[in-house]
PDB file of C-alpha atoms in Angstrom:
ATOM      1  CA  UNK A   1     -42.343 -91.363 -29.638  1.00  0.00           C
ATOM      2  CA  UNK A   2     -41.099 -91.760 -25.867  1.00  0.00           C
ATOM      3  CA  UNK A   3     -41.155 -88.433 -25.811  1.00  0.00           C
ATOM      4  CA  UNK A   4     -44.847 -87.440 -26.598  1.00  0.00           C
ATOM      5  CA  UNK A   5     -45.660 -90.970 -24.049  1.00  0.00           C
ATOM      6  CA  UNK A   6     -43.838 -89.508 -21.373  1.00  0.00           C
ATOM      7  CA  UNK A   7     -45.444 -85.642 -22.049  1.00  0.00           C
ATOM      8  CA  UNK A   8     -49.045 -87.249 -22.393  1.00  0.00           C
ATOM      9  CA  UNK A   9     -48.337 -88.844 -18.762  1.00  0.00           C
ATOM     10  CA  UNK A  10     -47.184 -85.660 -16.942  1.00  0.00           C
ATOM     11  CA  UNK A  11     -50.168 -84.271 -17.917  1.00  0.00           C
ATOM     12  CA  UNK A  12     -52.600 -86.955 -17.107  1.00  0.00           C
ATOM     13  CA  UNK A  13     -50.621 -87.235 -13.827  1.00  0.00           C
ATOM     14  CA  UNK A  14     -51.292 -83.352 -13.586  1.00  0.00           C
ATOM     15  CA  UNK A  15     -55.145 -83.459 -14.576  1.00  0.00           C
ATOM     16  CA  UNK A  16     -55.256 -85.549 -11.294  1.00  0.00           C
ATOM     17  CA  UNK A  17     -53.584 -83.960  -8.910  1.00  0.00           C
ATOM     18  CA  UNK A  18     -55.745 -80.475 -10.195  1.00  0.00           C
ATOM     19  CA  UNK A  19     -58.900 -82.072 -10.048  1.00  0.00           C
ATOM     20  CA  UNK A  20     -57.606 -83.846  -6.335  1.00  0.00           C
ATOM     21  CA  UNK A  21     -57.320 -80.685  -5.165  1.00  0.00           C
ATOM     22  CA  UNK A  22     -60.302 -79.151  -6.386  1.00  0.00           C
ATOM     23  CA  UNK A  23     -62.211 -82.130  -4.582  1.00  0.00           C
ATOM     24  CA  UNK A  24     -60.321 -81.228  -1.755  1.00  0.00           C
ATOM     25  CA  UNK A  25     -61.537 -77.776  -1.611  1.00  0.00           C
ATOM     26  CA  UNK A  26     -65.119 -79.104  -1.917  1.00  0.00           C
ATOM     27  CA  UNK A  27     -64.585 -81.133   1.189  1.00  0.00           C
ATOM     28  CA  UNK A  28     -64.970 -84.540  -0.765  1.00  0.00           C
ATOM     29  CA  UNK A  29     -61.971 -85.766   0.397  1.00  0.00           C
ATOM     30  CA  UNK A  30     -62.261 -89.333  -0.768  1.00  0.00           C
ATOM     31  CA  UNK A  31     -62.766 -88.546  -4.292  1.00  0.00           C
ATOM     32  CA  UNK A  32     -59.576 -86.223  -3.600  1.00  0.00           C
ATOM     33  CA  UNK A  33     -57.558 -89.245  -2.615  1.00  0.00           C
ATOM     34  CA  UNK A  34     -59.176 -91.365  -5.401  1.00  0.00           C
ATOM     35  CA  UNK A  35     -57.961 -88.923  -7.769  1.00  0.00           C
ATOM     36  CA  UNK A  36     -54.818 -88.697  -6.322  1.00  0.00           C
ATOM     37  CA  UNK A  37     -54.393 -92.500  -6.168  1.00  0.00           C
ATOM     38  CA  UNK A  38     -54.517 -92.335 -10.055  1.00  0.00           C
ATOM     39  CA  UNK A  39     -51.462 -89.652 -10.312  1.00  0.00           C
ATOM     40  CA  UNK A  40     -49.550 -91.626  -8.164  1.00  0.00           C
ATOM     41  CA  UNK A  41     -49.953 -95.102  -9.898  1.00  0.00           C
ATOM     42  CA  UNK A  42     -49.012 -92.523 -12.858  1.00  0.00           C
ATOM     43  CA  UNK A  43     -45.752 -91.287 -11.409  1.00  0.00           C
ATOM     44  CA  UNK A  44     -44.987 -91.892  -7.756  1.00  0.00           C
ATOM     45  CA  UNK A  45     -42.176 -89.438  -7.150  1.00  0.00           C
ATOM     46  CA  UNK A  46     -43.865 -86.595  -8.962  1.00  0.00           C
ATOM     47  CA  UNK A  47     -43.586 -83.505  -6.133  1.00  0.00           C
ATOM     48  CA  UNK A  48     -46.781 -82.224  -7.304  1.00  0.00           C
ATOM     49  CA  UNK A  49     -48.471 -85.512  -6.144  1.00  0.00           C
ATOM     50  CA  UNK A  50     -46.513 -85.509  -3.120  1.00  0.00           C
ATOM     51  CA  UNK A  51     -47.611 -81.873  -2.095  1.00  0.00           C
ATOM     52  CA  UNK A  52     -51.288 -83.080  -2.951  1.00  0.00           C
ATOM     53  CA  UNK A  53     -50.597 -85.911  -0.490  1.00  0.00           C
ATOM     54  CA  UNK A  54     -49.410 -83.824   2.402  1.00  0.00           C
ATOM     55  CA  UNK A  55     -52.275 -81.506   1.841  1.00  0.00           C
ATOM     56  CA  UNK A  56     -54.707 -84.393   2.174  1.00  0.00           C
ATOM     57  CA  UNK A  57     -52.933 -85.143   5.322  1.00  0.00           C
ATOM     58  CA  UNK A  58     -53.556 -82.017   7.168  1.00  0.00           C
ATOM     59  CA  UNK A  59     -57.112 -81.806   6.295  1.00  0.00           C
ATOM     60  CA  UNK A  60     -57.739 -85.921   7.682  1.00  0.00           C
ATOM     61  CA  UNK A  61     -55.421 -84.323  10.834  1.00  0.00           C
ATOM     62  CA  UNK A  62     -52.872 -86.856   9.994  1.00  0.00           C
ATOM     63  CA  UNK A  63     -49.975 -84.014  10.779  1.00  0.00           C
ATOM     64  CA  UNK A  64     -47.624 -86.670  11.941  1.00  0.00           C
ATOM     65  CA  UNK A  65     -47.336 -87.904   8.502  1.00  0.00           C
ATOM     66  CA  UNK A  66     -47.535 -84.772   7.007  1.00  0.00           C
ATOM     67  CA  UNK A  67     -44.841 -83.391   9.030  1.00  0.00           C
ATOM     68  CA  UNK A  68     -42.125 -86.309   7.634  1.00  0.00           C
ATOM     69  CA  UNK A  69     -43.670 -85.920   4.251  1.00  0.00           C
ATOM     70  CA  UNK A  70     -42.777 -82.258   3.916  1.00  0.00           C
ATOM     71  CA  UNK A  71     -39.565 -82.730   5.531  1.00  0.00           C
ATOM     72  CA  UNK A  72     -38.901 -85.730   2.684  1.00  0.00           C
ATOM     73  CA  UNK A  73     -39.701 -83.679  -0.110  1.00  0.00           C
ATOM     74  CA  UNK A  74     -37.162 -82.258  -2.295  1.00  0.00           C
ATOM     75  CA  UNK A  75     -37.395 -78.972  -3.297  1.00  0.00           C
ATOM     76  CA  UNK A  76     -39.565 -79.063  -6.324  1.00  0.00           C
ATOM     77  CA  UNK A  77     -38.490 -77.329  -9.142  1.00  0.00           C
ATOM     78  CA  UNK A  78     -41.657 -75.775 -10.373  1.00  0.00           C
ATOM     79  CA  UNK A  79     -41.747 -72.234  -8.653  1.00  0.00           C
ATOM     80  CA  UNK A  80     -45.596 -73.083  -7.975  1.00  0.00           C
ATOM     81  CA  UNK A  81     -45.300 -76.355  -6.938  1.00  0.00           C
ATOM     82  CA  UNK A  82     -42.788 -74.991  -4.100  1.00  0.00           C
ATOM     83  CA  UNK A  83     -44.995 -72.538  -3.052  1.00  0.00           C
ATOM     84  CA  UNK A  84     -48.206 -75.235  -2.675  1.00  0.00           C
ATOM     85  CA  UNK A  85     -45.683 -77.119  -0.749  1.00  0.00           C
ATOM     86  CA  UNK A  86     -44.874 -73.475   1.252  1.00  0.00           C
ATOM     87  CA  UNK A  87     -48.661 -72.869   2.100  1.00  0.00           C
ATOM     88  CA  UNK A  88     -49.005 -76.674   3.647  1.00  0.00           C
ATOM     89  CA  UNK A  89     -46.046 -76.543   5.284  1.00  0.00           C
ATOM     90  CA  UNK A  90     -47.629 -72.726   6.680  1.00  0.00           C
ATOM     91  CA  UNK A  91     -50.560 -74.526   7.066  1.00  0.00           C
ATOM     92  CA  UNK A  92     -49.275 -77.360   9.349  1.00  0.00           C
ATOM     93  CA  UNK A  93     -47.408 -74.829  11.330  1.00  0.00           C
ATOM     94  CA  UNK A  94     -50.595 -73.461  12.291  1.00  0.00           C
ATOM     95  CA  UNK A  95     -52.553 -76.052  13.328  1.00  0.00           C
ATOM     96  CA  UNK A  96     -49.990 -77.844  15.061  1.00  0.00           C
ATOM     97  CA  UNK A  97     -49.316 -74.518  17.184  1.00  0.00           C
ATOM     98  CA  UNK A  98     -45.456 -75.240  16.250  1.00  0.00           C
ATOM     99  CA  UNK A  99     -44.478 -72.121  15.164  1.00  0.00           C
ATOM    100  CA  UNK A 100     -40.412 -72.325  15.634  1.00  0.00           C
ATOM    101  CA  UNK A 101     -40.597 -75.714  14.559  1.00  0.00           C
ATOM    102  CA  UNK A 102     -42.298 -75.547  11.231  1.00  0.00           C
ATOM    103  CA  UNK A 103     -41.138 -72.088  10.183  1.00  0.00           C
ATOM    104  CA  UNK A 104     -37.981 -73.423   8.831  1.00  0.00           C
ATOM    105  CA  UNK A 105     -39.506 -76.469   6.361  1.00  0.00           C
ATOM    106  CA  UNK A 106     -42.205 -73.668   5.466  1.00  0.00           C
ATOM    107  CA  UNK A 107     -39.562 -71.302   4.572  1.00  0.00           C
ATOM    108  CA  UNK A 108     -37.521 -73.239   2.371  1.00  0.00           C
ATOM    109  CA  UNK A 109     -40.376 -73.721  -0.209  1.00  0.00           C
ATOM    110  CA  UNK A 110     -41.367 -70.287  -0.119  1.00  0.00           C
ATOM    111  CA  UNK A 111     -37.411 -69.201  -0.642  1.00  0.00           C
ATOM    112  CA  UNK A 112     -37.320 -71.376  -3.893  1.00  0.00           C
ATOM    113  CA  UNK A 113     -40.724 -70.133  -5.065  1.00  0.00           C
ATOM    114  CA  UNK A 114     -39.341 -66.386  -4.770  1.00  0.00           C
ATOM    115  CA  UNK A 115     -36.226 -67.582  -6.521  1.00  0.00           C
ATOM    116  CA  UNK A 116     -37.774 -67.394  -9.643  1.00  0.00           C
ATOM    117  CA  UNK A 117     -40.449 -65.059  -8.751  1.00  0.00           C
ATOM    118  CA  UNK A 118     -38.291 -62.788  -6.488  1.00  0.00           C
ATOM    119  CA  UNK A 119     -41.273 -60.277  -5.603  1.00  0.00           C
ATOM    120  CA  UNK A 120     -44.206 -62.883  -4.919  1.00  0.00           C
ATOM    121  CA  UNK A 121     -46.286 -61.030  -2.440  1.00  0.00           C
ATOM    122  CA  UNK A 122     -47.923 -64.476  -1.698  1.00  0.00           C
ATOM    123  CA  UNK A 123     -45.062 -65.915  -0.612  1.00  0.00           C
ATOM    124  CA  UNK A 124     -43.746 -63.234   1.366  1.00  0.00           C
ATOM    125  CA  UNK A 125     -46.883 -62.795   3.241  1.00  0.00           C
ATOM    126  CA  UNK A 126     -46.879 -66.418   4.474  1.00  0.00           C
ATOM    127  CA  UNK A 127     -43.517 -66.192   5.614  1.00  0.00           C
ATOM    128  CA  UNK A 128     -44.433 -62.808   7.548  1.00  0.00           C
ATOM    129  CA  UNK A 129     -47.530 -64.203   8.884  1.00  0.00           C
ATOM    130  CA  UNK A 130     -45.401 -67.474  10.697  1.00  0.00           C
ATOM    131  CA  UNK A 131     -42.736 -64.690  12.070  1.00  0.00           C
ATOM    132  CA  UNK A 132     -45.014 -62.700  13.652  1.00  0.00           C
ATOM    133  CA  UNK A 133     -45.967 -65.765  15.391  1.00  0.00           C
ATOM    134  CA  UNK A 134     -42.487 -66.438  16.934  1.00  0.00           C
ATOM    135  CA  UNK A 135     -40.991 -65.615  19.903  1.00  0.00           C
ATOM    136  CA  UNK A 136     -37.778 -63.356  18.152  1.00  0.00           C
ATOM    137  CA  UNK A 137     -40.130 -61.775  15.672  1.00  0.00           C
ATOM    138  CA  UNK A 138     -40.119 -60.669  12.377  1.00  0.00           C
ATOM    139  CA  UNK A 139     -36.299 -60.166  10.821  1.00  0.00           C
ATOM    140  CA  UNK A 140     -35.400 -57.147   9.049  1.00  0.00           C
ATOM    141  CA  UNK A 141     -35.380 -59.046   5.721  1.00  0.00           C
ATOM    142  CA  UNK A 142     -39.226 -60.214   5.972  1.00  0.00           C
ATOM    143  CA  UNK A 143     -40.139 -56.359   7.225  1.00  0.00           C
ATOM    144  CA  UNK A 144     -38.547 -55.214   3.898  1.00  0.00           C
ATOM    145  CA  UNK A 145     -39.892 -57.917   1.650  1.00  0.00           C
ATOM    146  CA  UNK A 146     -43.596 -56.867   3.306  1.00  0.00           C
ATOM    147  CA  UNK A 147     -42.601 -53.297   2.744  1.00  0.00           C
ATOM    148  CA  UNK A 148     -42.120 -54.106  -1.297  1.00  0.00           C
ATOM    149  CA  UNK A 149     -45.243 -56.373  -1.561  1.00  0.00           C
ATOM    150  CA  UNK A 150     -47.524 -53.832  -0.023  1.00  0.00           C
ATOM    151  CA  UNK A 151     -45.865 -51.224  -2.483  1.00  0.00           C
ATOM    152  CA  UNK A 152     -46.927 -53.513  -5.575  1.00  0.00           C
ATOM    153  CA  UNK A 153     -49.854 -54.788  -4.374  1.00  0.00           C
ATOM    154  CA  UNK A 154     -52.227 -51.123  -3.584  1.00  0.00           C
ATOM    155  CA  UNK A 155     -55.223 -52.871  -4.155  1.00  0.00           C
ATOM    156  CA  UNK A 156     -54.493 -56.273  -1.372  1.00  0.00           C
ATOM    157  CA  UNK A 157     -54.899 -53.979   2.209  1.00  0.00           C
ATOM    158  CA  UNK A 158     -53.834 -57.244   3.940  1.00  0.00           C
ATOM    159  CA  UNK A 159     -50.377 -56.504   2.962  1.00  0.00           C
ATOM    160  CA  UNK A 160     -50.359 -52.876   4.709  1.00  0.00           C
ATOM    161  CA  UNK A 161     -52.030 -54.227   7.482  1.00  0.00           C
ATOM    162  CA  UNK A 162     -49.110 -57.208   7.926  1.00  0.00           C
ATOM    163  CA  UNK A 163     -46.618 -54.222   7.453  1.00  0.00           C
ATOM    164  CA  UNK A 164     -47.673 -52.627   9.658  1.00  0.00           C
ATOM    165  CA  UNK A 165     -48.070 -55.105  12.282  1.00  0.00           C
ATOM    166  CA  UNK A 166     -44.402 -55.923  11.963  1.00  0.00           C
ATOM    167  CA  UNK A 167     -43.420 -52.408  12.374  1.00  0.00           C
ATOM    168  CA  UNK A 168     -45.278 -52.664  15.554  1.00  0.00           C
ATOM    169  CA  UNK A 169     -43.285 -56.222  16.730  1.00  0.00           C
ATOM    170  CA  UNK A 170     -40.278 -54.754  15.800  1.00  0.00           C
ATOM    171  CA  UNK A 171     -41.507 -51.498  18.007  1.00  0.00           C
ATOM    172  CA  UNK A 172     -41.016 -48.835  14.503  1.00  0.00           C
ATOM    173  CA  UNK A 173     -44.316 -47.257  15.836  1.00  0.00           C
ATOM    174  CA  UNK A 174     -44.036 -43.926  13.957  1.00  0.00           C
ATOM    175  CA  UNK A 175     -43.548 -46.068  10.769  1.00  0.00           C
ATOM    176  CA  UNK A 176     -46.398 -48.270  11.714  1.00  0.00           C
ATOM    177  CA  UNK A 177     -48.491 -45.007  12.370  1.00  0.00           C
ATOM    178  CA  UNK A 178     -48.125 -44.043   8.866  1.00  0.00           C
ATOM    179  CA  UNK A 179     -49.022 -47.622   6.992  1.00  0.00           C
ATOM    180  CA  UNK A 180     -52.380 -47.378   9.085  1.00  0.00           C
ATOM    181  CA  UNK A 181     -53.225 -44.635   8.357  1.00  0.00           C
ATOM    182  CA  UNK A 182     -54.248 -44.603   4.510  1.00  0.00           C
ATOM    183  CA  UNK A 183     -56.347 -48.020   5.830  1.00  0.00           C
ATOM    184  CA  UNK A 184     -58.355 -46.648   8.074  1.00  0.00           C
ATOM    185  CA  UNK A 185     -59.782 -44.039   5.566  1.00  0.00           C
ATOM    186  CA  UNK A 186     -59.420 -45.784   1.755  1.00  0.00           C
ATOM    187  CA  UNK A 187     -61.911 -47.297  -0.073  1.00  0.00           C
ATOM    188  CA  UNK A 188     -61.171 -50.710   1.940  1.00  0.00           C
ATOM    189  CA  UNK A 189     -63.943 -52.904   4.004  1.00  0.00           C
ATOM    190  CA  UNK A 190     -65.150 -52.313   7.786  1.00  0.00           C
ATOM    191  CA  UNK A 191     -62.551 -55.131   8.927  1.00  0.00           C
ATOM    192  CA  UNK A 192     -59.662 -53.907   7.109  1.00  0.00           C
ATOM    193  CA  UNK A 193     -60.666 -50.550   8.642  1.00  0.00           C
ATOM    194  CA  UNK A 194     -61.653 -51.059  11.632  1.00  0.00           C
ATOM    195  CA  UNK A 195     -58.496 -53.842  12.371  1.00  0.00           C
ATOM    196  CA  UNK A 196     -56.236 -50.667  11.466  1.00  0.00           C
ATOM    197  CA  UNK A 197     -57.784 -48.368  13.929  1.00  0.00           C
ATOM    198  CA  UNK A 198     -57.762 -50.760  16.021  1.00  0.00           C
ATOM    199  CA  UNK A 199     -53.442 -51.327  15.866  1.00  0.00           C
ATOM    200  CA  UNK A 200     -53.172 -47.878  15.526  1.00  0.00           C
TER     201      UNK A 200
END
């Protein structure tokens, strides 16, 4: 049936773009590219193959052509797949050093990843992260999404720290005073306490 054919290729086309990122991890990026050569002869316009792409762009420094590929890309509508596109975009923000630039494209993955998983502490970090980064700061929205992440999230510090960092940007120092606290005693590592003494 056309059916089963076209579910059979989806996931062959997904098998590659897994195992191209795997490679990628590994730092054998021409097996990565091989592999996702073979999802793309598969299905050309699949997003997930298209995020795979752009990630193999920043890590051969081609930014220029990751840049216009993220900006291409439609907003995939796989919550996961957006937020893979989210972290490259991040990702490319960073090592470009074009913070104002890139927070928008970055954002608008991570805003349809959170639209189906409204409380993704993931997501919100990344968004936090690129804010802090910029010259107006954190908004009052990302300072509350941290707030709620950290909340359900007791056992990532990372999150408190973050909080706490934008409490300090947005110059909420008694606030700030009380997220460090509980870091800089817990059962957390030397960094994690140490970088809290440190901000506090």
């Amino acid at each position: 049936p056309k059916r089963a054919i076209g579910d059979r290729t989806e996931a062959m086309v997904e098998a590659h773009a897994h195992l191209s990122d795997f490679l990628l991890r590994d730092g054998r990026l021409d097996q990565a590219s091989e592999q996702l050569a073979l999802a793309a002869t598969l299905d050309m316009d699949n997003t997930r193959v298209s995020v795979g792409a752009a990630q193999l762009d920043i890590a051969k420094r081609e930014y220029r052509n990751c840049d216009k590929r993220l900006r291409d890309l439609p907003i995939p509508g796989d919550w996961l797949v957006a937020y893979l596109a989210g972290v490259a975009a991040a990702e490319l923000t960073h090592k470009r050093g074009e913070i104002d630039q890139g927070l928008e494209t970055a954002r608008r993955f991570f805003a349809a990843a959170r639209a189906d998983r409204p409380d993704f502490p993931n997501a919100v970090a990344r968004i936090a992260a690129l804010e802090l980064r910029t010259v107006k700061g954190p908004s009052a929205e990302t300072a509350a999404a941290i707030a709620r992440a950290s909340s359900l999230s007791p056992g990532r510090p990372q999150f408190g720290y973050l909080h706490a960092q934008i409490l300090v940007r947005r110059t909420e120092f008694a606030a700030a005073r009380s997220v460090l606290a509980p870091l800089m005693n817990g059962p957390y590592t030397s960094q994690i306490r140490d970088e809290a003494r440190t901000l506090i």
